[in-house]
PDB file of C-alpha atoms and ligand atoms in Angstrom:
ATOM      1  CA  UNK F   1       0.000   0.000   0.000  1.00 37.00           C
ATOM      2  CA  UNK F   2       1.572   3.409  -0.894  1.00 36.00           C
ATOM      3  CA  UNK F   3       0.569   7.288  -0.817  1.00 31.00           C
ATOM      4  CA  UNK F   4       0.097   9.281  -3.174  1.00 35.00           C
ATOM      5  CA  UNK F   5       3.512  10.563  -2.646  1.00 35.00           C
ATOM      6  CA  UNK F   6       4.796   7.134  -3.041  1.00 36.00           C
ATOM      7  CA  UNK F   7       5.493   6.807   0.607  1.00 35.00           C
ATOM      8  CA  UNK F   8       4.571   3.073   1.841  1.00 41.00           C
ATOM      9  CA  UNK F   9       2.102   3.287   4.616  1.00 42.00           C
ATOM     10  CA  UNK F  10       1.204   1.244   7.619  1.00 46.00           C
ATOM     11  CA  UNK F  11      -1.802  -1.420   6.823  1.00 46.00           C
ATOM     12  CA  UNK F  12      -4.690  -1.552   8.937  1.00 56.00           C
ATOM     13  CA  UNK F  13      -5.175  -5.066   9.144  1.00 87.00           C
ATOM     14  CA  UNK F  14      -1.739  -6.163   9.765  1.00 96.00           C
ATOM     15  CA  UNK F  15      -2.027  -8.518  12.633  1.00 97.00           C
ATOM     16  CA  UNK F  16       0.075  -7.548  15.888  1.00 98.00           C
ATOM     17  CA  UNK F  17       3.197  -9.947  16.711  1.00 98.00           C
ATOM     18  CA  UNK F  18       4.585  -9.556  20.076  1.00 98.00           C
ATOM     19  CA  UNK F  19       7.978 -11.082  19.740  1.00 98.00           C
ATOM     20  CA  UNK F  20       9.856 -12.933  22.763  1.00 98.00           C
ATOM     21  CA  UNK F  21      13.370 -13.498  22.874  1.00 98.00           C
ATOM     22  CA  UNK F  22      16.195 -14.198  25.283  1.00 97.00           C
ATOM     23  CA  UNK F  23      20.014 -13.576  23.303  1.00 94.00           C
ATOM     24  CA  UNK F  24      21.029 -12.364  20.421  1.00 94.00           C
ATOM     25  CA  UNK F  25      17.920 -11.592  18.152  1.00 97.00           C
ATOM     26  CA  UNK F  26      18.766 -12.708  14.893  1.00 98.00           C
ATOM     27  CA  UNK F  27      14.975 -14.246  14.337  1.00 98.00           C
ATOM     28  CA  UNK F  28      13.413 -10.715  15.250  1.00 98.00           C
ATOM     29  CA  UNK F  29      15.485  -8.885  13.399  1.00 98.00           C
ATOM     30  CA  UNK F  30      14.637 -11.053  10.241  1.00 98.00           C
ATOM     31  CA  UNK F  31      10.640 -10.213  11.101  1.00 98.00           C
ATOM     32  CA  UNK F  32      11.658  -6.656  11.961  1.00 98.00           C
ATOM     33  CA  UNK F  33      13.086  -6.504   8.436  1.00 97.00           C
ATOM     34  CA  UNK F  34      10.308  -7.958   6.627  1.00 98.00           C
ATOM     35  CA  UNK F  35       7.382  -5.822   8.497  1.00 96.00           C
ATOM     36  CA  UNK F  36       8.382  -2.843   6.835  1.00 91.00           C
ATOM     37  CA  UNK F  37       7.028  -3.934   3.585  1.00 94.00           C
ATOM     38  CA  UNK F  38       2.826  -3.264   4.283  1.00 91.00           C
ATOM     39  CA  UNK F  39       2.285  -5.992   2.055  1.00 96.00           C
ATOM     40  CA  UNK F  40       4.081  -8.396   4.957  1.00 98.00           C
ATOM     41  CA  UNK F  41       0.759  -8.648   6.698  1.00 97.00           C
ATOM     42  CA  UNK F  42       2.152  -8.177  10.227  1.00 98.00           C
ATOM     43  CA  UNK F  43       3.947  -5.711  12.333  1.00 98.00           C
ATOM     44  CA  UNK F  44       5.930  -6.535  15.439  1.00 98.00           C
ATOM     45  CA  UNK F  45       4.354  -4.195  18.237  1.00 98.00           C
ATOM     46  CA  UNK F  46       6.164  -5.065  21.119  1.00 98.00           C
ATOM     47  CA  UNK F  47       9.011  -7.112  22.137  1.00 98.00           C
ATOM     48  CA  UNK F  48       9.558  -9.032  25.515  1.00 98.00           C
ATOM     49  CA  UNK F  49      12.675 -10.562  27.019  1.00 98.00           C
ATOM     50  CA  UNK F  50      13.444 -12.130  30.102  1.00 98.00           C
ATOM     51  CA  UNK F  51      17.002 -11.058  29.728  1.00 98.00           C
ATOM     52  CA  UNK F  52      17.944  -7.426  30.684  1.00 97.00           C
ATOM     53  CA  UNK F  53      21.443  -7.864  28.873  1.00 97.00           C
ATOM     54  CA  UNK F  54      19.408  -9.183  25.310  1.00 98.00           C
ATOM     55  CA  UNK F  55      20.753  -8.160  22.059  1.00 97.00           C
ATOM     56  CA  UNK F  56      16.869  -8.003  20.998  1.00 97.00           C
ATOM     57  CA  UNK F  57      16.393  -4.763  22.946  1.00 98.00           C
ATOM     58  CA  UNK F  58      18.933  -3.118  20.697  1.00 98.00           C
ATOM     59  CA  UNK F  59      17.267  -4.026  17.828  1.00 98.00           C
ATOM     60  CA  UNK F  60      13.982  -3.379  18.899  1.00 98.00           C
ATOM     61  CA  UNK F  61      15.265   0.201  20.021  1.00 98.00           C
ATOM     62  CA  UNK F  62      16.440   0.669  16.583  1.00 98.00           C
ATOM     63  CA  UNK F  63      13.167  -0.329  14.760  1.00 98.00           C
ATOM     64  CA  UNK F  64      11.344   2.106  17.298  1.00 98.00           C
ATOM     65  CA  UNK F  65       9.712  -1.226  18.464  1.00 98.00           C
ATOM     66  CA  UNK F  66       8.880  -0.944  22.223  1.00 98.00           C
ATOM     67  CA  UNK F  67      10.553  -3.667  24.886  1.00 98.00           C
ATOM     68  CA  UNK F  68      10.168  -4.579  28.027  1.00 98.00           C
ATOM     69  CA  UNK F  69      12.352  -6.775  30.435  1.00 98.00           C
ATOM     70  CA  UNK F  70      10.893  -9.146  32.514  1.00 98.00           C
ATOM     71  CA  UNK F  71      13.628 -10.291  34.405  1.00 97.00           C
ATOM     72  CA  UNK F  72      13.047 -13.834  36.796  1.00 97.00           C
ATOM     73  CA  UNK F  73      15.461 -11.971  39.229  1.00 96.00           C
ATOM     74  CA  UNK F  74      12.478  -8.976  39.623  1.00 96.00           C
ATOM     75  CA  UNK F  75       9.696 -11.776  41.447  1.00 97.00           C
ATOM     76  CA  UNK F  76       9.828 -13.354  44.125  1.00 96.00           C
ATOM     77  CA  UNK F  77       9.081 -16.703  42.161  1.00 96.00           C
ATOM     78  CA  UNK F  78       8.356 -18.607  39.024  1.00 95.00           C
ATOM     79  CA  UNK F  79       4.360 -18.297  39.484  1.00 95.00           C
ATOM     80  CA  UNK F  80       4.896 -14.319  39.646  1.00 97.00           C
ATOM     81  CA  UNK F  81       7.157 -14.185  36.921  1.00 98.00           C
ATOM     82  CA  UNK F  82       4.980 -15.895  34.815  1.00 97.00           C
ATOM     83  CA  UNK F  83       1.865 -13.479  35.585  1.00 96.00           C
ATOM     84  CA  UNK F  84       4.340 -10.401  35.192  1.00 97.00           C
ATOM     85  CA  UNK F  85       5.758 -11.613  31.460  1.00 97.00           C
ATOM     86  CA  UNK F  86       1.622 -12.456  30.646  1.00 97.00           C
ATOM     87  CA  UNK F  87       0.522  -9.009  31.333  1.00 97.00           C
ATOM     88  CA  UNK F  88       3.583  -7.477  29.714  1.00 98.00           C
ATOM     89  CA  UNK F  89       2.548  -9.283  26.654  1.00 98.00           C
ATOM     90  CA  UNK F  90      -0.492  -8.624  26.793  1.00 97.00           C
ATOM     91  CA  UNK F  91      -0.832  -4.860  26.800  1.00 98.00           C
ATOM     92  CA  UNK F  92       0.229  -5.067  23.831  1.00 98.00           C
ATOM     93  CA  UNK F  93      -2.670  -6.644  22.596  1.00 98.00           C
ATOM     94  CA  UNK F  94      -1.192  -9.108  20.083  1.00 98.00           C
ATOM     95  CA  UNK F  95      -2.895 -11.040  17.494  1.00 98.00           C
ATOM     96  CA  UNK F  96       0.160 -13.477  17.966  1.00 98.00           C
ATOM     97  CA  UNK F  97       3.132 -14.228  20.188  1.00 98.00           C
ATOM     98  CA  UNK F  98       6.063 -15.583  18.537  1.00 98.00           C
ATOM     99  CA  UNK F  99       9.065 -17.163  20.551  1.00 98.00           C
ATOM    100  CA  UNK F 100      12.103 -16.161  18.518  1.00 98.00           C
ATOM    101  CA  UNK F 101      14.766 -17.824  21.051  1.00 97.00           C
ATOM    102  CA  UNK F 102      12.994 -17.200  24.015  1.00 97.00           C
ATOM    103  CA  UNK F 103      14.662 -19.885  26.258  1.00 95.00           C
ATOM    104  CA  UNK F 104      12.738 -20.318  29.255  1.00 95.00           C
ATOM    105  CA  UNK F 105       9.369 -22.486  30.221  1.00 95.00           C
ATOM    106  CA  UNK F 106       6.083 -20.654  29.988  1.00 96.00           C
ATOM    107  CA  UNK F 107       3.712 -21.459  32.513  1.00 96.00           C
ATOM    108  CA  UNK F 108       0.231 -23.187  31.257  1.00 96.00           C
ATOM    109  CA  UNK F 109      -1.614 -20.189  32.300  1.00 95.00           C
ATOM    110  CA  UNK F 110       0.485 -18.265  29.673  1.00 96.00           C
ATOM    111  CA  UNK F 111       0.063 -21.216  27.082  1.00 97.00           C
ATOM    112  CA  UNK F 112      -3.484 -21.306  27.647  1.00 96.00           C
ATOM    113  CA  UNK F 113      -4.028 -17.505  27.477  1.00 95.00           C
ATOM    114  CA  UNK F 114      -2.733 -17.487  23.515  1.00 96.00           C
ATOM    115  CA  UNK F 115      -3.351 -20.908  22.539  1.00 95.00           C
ATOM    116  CA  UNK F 116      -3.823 -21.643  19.038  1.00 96.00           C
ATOM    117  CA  UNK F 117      -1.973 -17.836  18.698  1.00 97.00           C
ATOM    118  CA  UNK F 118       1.472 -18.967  19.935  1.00 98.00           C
ATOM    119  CA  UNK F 119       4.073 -19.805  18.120  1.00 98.00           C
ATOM    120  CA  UNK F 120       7.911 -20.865  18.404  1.00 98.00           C
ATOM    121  CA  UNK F 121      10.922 -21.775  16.442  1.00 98.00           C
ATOM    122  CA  UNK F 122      13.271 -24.553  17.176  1.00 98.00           C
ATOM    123  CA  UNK F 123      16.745 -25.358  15.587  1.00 98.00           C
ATOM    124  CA  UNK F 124      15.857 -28.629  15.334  1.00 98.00           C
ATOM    125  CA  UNK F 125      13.408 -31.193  13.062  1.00 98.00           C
ATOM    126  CA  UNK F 126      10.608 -32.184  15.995  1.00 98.00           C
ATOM    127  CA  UNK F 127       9.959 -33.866  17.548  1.00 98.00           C
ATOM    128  CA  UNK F 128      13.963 -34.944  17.535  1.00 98.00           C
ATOM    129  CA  UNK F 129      15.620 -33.299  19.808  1.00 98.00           C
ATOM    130  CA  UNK F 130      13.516 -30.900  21.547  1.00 98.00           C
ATOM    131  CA  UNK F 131      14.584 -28.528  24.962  1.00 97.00           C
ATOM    132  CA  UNK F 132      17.605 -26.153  25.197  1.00 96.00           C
ATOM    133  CA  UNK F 133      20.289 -28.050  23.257  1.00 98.00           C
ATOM    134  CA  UNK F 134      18.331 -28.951  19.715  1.00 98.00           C
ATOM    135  CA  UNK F 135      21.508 -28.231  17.650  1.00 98.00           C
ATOM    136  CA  UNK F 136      24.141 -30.208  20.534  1.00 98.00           C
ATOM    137  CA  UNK F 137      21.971 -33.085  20.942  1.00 98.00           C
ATOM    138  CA  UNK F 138      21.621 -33.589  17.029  1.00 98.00           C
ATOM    139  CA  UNK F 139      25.184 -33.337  16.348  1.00 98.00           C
ATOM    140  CA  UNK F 140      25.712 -35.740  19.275  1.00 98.00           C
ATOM    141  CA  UNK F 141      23.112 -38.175  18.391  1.00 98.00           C
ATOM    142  CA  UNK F 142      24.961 -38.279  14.344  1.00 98.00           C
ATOM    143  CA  UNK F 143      22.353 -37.336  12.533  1.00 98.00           C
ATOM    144  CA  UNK F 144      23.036 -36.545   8.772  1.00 98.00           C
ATOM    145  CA  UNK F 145      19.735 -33.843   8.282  1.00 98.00           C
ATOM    146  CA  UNK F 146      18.524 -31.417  11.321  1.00 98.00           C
ATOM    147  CA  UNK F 147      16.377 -28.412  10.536  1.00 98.00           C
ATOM    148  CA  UNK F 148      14.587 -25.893  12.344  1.00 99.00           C
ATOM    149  CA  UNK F 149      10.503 -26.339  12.893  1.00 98.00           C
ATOM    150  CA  UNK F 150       8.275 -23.708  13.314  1.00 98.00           C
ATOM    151  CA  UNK F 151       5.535 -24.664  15.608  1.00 98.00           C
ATOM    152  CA  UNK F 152       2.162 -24.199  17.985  1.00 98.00           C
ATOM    153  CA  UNK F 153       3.476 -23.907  21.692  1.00 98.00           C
ATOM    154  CA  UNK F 154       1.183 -26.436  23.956  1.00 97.00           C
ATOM    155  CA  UNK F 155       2.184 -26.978  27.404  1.00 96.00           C
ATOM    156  CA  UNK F 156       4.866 -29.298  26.714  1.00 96.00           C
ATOM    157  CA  UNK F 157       8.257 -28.964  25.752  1.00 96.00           C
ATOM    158  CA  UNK F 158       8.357 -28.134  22.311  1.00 98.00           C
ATOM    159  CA  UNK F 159       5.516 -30.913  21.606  1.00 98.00           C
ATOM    160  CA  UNK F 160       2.855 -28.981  19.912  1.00 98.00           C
ATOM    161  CA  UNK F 161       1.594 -29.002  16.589  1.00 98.00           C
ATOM    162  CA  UNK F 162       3.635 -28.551  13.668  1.00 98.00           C
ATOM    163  CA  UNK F 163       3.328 -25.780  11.556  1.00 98.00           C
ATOM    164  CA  UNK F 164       6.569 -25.484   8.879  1.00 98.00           C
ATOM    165  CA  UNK F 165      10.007 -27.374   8.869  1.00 98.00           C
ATOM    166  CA  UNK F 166      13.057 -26.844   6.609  1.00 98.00           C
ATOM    167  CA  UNK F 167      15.651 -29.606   6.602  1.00 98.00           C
ATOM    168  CA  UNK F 168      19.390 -28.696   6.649  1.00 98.00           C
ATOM    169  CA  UNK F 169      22.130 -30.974   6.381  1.00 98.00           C
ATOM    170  CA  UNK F 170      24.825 -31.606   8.708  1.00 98.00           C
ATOM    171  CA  UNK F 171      28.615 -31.502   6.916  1.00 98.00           C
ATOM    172  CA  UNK F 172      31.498 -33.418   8.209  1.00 97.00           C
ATOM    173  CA  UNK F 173      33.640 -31.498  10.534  1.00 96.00           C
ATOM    174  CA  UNK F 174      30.387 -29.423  11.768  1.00 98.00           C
ATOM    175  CA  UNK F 175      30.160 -28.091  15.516  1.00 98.00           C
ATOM    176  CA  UNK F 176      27.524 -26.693  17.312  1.00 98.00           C
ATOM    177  CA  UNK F 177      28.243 -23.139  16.188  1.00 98.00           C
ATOM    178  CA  UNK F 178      28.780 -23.992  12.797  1.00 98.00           C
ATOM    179  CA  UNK F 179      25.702 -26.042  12.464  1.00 98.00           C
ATOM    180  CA  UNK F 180      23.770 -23.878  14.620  1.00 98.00           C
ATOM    181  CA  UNK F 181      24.713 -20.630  12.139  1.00 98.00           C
ATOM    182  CA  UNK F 182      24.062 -22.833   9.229  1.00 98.00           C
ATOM    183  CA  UNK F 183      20.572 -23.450  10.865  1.00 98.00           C
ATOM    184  CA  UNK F 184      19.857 -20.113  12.112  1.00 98.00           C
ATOM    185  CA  UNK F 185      20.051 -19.176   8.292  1.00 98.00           C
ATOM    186  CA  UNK F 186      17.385 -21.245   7.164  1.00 98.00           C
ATOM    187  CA  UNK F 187      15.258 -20.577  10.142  1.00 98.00           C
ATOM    188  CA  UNK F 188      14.944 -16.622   9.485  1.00 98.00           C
ATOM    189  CA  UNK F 189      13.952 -17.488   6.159  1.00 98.00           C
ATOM    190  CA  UNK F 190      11.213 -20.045   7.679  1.00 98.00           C
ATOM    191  CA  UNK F 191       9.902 -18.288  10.608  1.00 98.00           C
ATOM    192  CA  UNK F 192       9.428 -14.926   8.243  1.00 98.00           C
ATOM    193  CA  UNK F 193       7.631 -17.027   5.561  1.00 98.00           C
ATOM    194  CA  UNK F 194       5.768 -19.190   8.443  1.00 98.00           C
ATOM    195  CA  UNK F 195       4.409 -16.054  10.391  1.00 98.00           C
ATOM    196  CA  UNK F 196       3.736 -13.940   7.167  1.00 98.00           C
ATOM    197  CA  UNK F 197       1.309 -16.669   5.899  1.00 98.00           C
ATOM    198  CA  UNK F 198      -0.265 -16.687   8.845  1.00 98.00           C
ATOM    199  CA  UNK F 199      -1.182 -13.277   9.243  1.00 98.00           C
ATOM    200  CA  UNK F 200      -2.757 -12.769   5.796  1.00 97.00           C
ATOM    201  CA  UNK F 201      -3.982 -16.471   5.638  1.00 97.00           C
ATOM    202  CA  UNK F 202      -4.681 -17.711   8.898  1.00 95.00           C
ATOM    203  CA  UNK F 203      -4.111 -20.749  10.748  1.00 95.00           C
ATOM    204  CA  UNK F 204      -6.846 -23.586  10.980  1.00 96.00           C
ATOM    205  CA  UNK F 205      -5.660 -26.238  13.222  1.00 96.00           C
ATOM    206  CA  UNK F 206      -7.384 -29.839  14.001  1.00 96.00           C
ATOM    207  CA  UNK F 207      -5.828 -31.807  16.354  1.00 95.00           C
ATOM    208  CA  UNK F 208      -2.353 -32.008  15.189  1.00 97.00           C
ATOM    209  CA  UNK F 209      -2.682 -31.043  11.840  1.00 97.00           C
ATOM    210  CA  UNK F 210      -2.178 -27.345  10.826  1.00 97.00           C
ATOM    211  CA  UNK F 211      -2.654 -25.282   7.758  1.00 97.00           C
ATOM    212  CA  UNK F 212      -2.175 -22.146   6.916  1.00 97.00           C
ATOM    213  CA  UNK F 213      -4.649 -20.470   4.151  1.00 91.00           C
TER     214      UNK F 213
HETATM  215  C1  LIG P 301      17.363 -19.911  17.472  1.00 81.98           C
HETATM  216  O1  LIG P 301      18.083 -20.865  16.746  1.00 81.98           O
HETATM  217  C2  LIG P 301      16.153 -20.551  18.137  1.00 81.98           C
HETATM  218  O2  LIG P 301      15.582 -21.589  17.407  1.00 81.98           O
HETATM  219  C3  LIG P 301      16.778 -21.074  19.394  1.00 81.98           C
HETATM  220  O3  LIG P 301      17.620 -20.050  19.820  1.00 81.98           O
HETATM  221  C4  LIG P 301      18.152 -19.389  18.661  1.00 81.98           C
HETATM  222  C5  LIG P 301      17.991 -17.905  18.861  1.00 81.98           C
HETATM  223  O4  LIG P 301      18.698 -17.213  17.883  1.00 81.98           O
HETATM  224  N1  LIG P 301      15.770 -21.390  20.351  1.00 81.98           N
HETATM  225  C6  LIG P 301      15.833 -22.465  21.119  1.00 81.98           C
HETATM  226  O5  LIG P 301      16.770 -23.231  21.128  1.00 81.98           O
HETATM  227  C7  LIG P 301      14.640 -22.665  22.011  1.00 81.98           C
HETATM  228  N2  LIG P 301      14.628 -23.989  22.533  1.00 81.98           N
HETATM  229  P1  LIG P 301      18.538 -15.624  17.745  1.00 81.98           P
HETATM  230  O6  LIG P 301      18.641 -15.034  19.157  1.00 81.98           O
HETATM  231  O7  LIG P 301      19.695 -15.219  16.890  1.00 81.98           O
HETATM  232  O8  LIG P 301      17.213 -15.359  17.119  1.00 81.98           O
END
């Protein structure tokens, strides 16, 4: 959508992404990147971290994206956390919450709050290799393929339905950095595709089955 002058402007009916992350933020800055173009079909709106020393609050201060830390040290415990980091979220009214290296356990009561609108990518091909170490435990374990998957967030560990996958191979002499960057590459290019098509198709899910459009 454009001006008259030519200027691209803002569309109404992009849906509102709230993006959570932990480190260094190359996932949101690949959907900060791609929400610029009106077209895109989504806008990140706000931008949540757990970690006050997070590259994403950089990059969300340089998009003019509004953060907020939500730090575990700040509560007195896990329950309060977990009720501060769902309101922070939520005044920001999203459409969709996307975990973009967030690495810590949402409570149920989150999960349950934005079910069916919660998604998260994992540097691995679920449901191998779920939790923390995706990329470590598939180089460990020899597999020849890994991936990254794109999925629903249930109340499990990286257990809910499947959304989008993109297979990468693993080269000899790979470590976990290597592999990981290799991974990280494709994932951008998944998780901007994944969470575009959602917004301007929507997501119809039945049981474990999903599809976009
Ligand atoms: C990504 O590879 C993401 O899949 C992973 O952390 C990385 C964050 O990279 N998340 C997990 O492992 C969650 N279990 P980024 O900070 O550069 O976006």
């Amino acid at each position: 959508m454009q001006t008259p002058s030519g200027h691209p402007v803002e569309s109404t009916s992009a849906k509102r992404l709230v993006v959570l992350a932990s480190g260094g933020g190359s996932n949101l800055a690949a959907l900060l990147a791609a929400h610029d173009d009106a077209a895109y079909g989504a806008r990140v709106v706000g931008v949540v971290t757990d970690n006050p020393a997070a590259g994403a609050l950089d990059l969300a201060h340089d998009a003019g994206v509004a953060s907020v830390v939500v730090s575990p040290k700040d509560f007195h415990d896990r329950s309060a956390w977990n009720d501060g980091i769902s309101e922070a979220v939520a005044v920001f009214l999203p459409d969709y919450v996307v975990l973009a290296g967030f690495m810590r356990i949402l409570a149920p009561s989150f999960v349950r709050r934005y079910e069916g609108r919660l998604v998260n990518t994992h540097p691995a091909l679920l449901p191998s290799f779920p939790g923390a170490h995706g990329v470590r435990d598939a180089l460990a374990h020899g597999v020849k393929v890994t991936g990254c998957t794109v999925h629903l967030v249930d109340e499990g560990v990286d257990t809910g339905p499947i959304i989008a996958q993109s297979a990468v191979p693993v080269l000899d002499g790979d470590d976990e950095g290597m592999l990981h960057e290799r991974i990280k590459i494709a994932e951008r290019a998944l998780l901007v595709e994944t969470v575009g098509r959602i917004a301007r198709e929507g997501l119809y899910v039945a049981g474990r089955q999903v599809t976009i459009g």
